[in-house]
Amino acid sequence: MRRGPSWFNITAITLGFAFLYLPIVLLVIYSFNASKLVTVWGGFSTKWYVSLLSNQGLLDAAWVTIRVALLSATLATVLGTLAAIALVRFGRFPGGTLFSGMVYAPLVMPEVITGLAMLLLFVAIGFARGFWTLTLAHITFSMCFVAVVVQSRLITFDRSLEEAALDLGCPPFKTFFTITLPLILPAVVAGWMLAFTLSLDDLVISSFTTGPGATTLPMKIYSQVRLGVTPEINAICSILIGIVATGVIIASIVTKRREVERQRAERLALQIG
Amino acid sequence: MAMTTTGAPGRGWLRWLVVAIPYLWLIVLFLAPFLIVLKISFSTTAIAMPPYTPALDLSAGLGALWEQIQEFTFDNYIFLTEDSLYLQSYLSSLKIAAISTFLILLVGYPIAYGMARARREWRPTLLMLVILPFWTSFLIRVYAWIGILKPEGLLNQMLLGLGVISEPLNILPSTLAVYIGIVYSYLPFMILPLYATLEKLDETLLEAAADLGCPPIQAFWKITFPLSIPGVVAGCFLVFIPAVGEFVIPDLLGGSDTLMIGKTLWAEFFSNRDWPVSSAVAVVLLAILVVPIMLFQNAQKKASE
Amino acid sequence: MAGKSLTAGKSLGPVRRAFAPWNDPAAKPFIQFQNVTKTFGDFTAVDDLSLNIYEREFFALLGPSGCGKTTLMRMIAGFEEPTSGHVMLDGQDLVGVPPYRRPTNMMFQSYALFPHMNVWDNIAFGLKQDGMAKADIATRVDEMLALVKLEKFARRKPHQLSGGQKQRVALARSLAKKPKVLLLDEPLGALDKKLREETQFELIDLQVRLGMTFVIVTHDQEEAMTVADRIALMDQGKIVQIATPGEIYEQPNSRYVADFIGDINILEGKVTSTEGGVATLDCIGTGAKVQVTQDGGAKLGDEAWFAIRPEKVSISLTPPEDPSVNAVSGEVWDIGYLGDVSIYHIRLATGATVKSTITNTTRLVSRPITWEDKVWLTWSRDGGVVLTR
C-alpha cells in the first residue's frame, strides 16, 4: 500500500543507524580531544594529528599499506572481472563447480585459516615473506569480492547488446572492449574500490603473510590498540574513516549525478520526439 | 557443448584464457595452501625453519618422498582431543557465532524492512549509509567500542552521570563485549541480503493479502517473512561462518575466559610457534565449517542463475 | 478450453437484455461515489467525481493510462482513501475501513499469486482469514477449482502454471470469499488475443450466473464493450460519459468519446439550421453540407463537429441523386485490407481524408473499387452525430 513511512519503520531505521554510526562518530570526536585521557573532554585540539606527522614508523606503515592496496586492488580487479565473466558467461566447463567454489569460499572463510594457509604456502615454496607475499595474499582474497560485484552486474546485462555488435560485424574480442566493458565499468570500478579498502583494512591475513620491513597500518594500529586507547590512534582512525567516507560519498554522488543527467536527457528526448 | 554458450567474448583460446587465468591463480594461491595446511597438520614440530618435519623435499626423489610420508602422524589431532582447551574453544566459538547470528537477525531485520519500505528516492541513500561502515576498517570499528565499553569509558560515564548505576560496569573485557562487537561489525552483512530480498518483494502481494482479509501483522508472517527466507539464509551464512573463526573481536573485547578458536589458533601459531598443531586446528575448523560453506556456495550459485 | 463455457447452460440473453436498473429511478445504487476527489501531491487523480453502480451490474471503467480509473477501483478495494468525498457500498460508508475488512475482492493485473503457496493454498488463503472450518474451506476450494477447471493443478506452484492458468487461479482466489463486489484490474491484459476473447465471454457467463457485481478496469475499449453492461469513459480524473456499449458507440457525447471508442471521421463545421430536429452543418475543411438528426444539442451559429463511423459511409463509383447534401467526392488514396472488411481512405479535393469501411462479402481478391478511382461517399441523416464539444 502506498502509505507514508510508518512509525515502526522510522524507529527501526533511526535506532539502527544510530547504532551503526554512534561509535564511529564518538571516535572521531575524541580524536580532537586535547586531553591525553581519552574519555575526559579537555577541549578542542588538533595536536594529535600534528604529532602523527612526526611518527616515522606510522608514516612508513601507511606508505606500505597504500602501495600494497593500489597494486593488489588493480590486479584483483583484472582477475576478479575475468572470474566473473567465466562464471556468468561460460556456464558449465570442466571443473566449474570447483571454480565457483573457490570464488565464493573466500567471502566467508575465516581469515585466520586463509592467512595461515597462505603463509604455509609461501614457506613451502621458499618465497621470502614481505611486500610481495602480502600483495599476492591481498590479490587472492579481494579478487573474489570483485568477482561477486562484477558478476551481479553481468547477470542483469542485456546480452542482445553484444549480439547486436556481433551482428554488425564487430569481432567478439573487440565487442568485449567496445560494448561489454564500458557498460559494466561502474561495477568494475566499485569492485576496485572494494578491493582497495579490503586491502587497506586487512589485519589478520596481513599479519600471517607479511615479513620483515612490511608492516601495514592496521598491524601498527593493532599493536598500539593492545596497549590501550590513545587519542593518537583515534586520529589515525579518523583520517582513514575520512578517506574512505570521502571516496564512497564522491563515488555515489558521481553515479547519482550521471543517473540524474541520463534521466533528464531521456525526458528531453521524449519531449523533442 | 562448447558452442552452446555462444555470444561470450572471445573465440576458443581466448575463452580458455579467460577461465584459465583466474582458475590457475585460485588453485595455486587458494586451494594449494589448504593442501599444505593439511599436510603440515600431519607433521611433527621441529626446531628448524620451517619449524616442522618432514618438510617434504621433492628434490630428494619419489622414494625419499614415500619415506617422508611414512613419518606422518596423527599426534596433532590426538593432542587436540587431549587438551580440553581446544574442544571448549570450538564449542564456545560455535555458540558465540550462533547466538550472535540470531541477535544480528533480530536487529537487522527491522532495519532492512524499514529501508525496503522507505520512500523510493530515499533507498539508495539509506543503502549507502549501511554500506559505508562496512567500508571503514573492521579494526577501527572494534576499536571504537573499546572507548565506549571500558570501565572508565563513555557508557559507564553516562550511566554513572544519569545515576542508573553507582559502580562502573565491567563490560570490557567480557564475552558480552564480544557479542556487542560481533553484532556491530557483522550487521551490514545481514542487512544487505535481507534488504535485497525485501526490496524485490512485490507489494501487490501484500495488497492481495489485505484484500483477502489478512491484517498487516499477519500478512507479514504469512507473506513477507516466508518470501524473505533466501535473504535470511544468505545473511546468516555471511555472518555465522566468519564469526566462528573470528580473531580480532575476541582478542580486543573478550576476556581471558572468552574462548574462541580463532584466538586459540593465533596464539598457537604466533606465541607457541607450533605450526603443525595450528594447522590441525585450522583443518578441524574447516571440517566444521565445510557444510555451511558448501550450503552458502549453493545459495550463491542459485542466486546467480 | 476452446469453445466451452465455464458454466454450461442456457443462453444469457434474457437476463442481459432485461437488465437496466440505471434507468429505474427507484433502484438503489450498490456502490456510490459521492463527490470523490483524490490527489497525490499536486496531481489530481480523481476530480470531484460522482458515480452510481448497481447490484449485479458488470461495470467497466475505461480510459487511457493515468486517467484515474485504477485509483477509482483501488478506493473501492481500500488501497487508497479519498482525499475528500464518500465511497459507499450497500448503504455503508467505506471511508476508513481497511482493505482487509471490506467485503470486496480484487483480481490483480499481475495476478499477485503468492509464489510460496500452491494453487490450493492460494485459493484457500482468504477463506482461512475468515476462520472458516477446515472442512468447509476444502469444499469451497474444490468448488472453485472445479469452476475454473484447474482440479488437476491444485498442488502446483504459481511458477509452474501458464499465463491463462494463473489468470484462472487469481479469479478463483478472488471469487472464493463470495465478495459483494469483484474488482478486476486489467484482468486479461497479459493474455494473448485469442485467449483474451474467449475469457471475456467466460467472465460474462460467470458474472451473470453468480449474480455478482463486477467492476472492471481496462484500457482496451473492445474488452469494455464486450463484457460490460455500462461503460464509464474517464479522462483526467473525470467521467466523460457513462452509457451502455451501444450508446457510447453510436451516441458519443463528445469528440473525445467518439475518438476513443472505435474508428471515426470527424468533420468540423458551422451550424446553419436546426429546423425540425435536423441540424445542417457547413463543413469548411471538406466542403460538405451535412444534414443530421439531433435532439437539440447544437444551436444555430454554433461551431460543431459531424462525427460518422467509417462503416456508415457508403462508397460508390456513381454520383448520388442529390450530391449537394450528405455526399462528398474524392479519390481512393489507400486501401487497408483486413480480411473481413476493407478500409478505404478517400482523399477529397480539399486535401482532407475520409474513411469508409466495406464488408468483404465475396471471395474476389480484385476489388471493384481500387486505387486512384474517383468515388462518391454518401451517408444517411441517421448515420452520424453532431457534437458540440
PDB file of C-alpha atoms in Angstrom, chain B residues 145-146 148-153 155-157 159-160 165-178 180 253-258:
ATOM      1  CA  TRP B 145      33.819   0.122  21.103  1.00  0.00           C
ATOM      2  CA  ILE B 146      36.776  -0.078  23.439  1.00  0.00           C
ATOM      3  CA  ILE B 148      32.752   3.190  24.856  1.00  0.00           C
ATOM      4  CA  LEU B 149      32.730  -0.025  26.886  1.00  0.00           C
ATOM      5  CA  LYS B 150      35.841   0.146  29.045  1.00  0.00           C
ATOM      6  CA  PRO B 151      35.381   0.739  32.812  1.00  0.00           C
ATOM      7  CA  GLU B 152      36.135   4.473  32.578  1.00  0.00           C
ATOM      8  CA  GLY B 153      34.571   4.617  29.095  1.00  0.00           C
ATOM      9  CA  LEU B 155      28.926   4.227  28.516  1.00  0.00           C
ATOM     10  CA  ASN B 156      29.880   3.941  32.160  1.00  0.00           C
ATOM     11  CA  GLN B 157      30.356   7.702  32.448  1.00  0.00           C
ATOM     12  CA  LEU B 159      25.203   5.658  33.193  1.00  0.00           C
ATOM     13  CA  LEU B 160      27.010   6.943  36.300  1.00  0.00           C
ATOM     14  CA  ILE B 165      24.438   2.684  38.316  1.00  0.00           C
ATOM     15  CA  SER B 166      26.708   3.558  41.203  1.00  0.00           C
ATOM     16  CA  GLU B 167      29.640   1.315  40.234  1.00  0.00           C
ATOM     17  CA  PRO B 168      31.138   1.161  36.722  1.00  0.00           C
ATOM     18  CA  LEU B 169      30.039  -1.958  34.839  1.00  0.00           C
ATOM     19  CA  ASN B 170      32.798  -4.343  33.892  1.00  0.00           C
ATOM     20  CA  ILE B 171      31.694  -4.896  30.318  1.00  0.00           C
ATOM     21  CA  LEU B 172      35.185  -4.756  28.882  1.00  0.00           C
ATOM     22  CA  PRO B 173      36.760  -7.207  28.626  1.00  0.00           C
ATOM     23  CA  SER B 174      33.970  -9.781  28.663  1.00  0.00           C
ATOM     24  CA  THR B 175      32.022 -12.180  26.476  1.00  0.00           C
ATOM     25  CA  LEU B 176      29.165  -9.639  26.443  1.00  0.00           C
ATOM     26  CA  ALA B 177      31.525  -7.146  24.803  1.00  0.00           C
ATOM     27  CA  VAL B 178      32.370  -9.815  22.212  1.00  0.00           C
ATOM     28  CA  ILE B 180      28.309  -6.426  21.056  1.00  0.00           C
ATOM     29  CA  LEU B 253      36.976  -7.112  23.501  1.00  0.00           C
ATOM     30  CA  GLY B 254      36.934 -10.555  25.110  1.00  0.00           C
ATOM     31  CA  GLY B 255      38.366 -11.506  28.458  1.00  0.00           C
ATOM     32  CA  SER B 256      40.723 -14.364  29.223  1.00  0.00           C
ATOM     33  CA  ASP B 257      37.638 -16.558  29.775  1.00  0.00           C
ATOM     34  CA  THR B 258      36.288 -15.808  26.292  1.00  0.00           C
TER      35      THR B 258
END
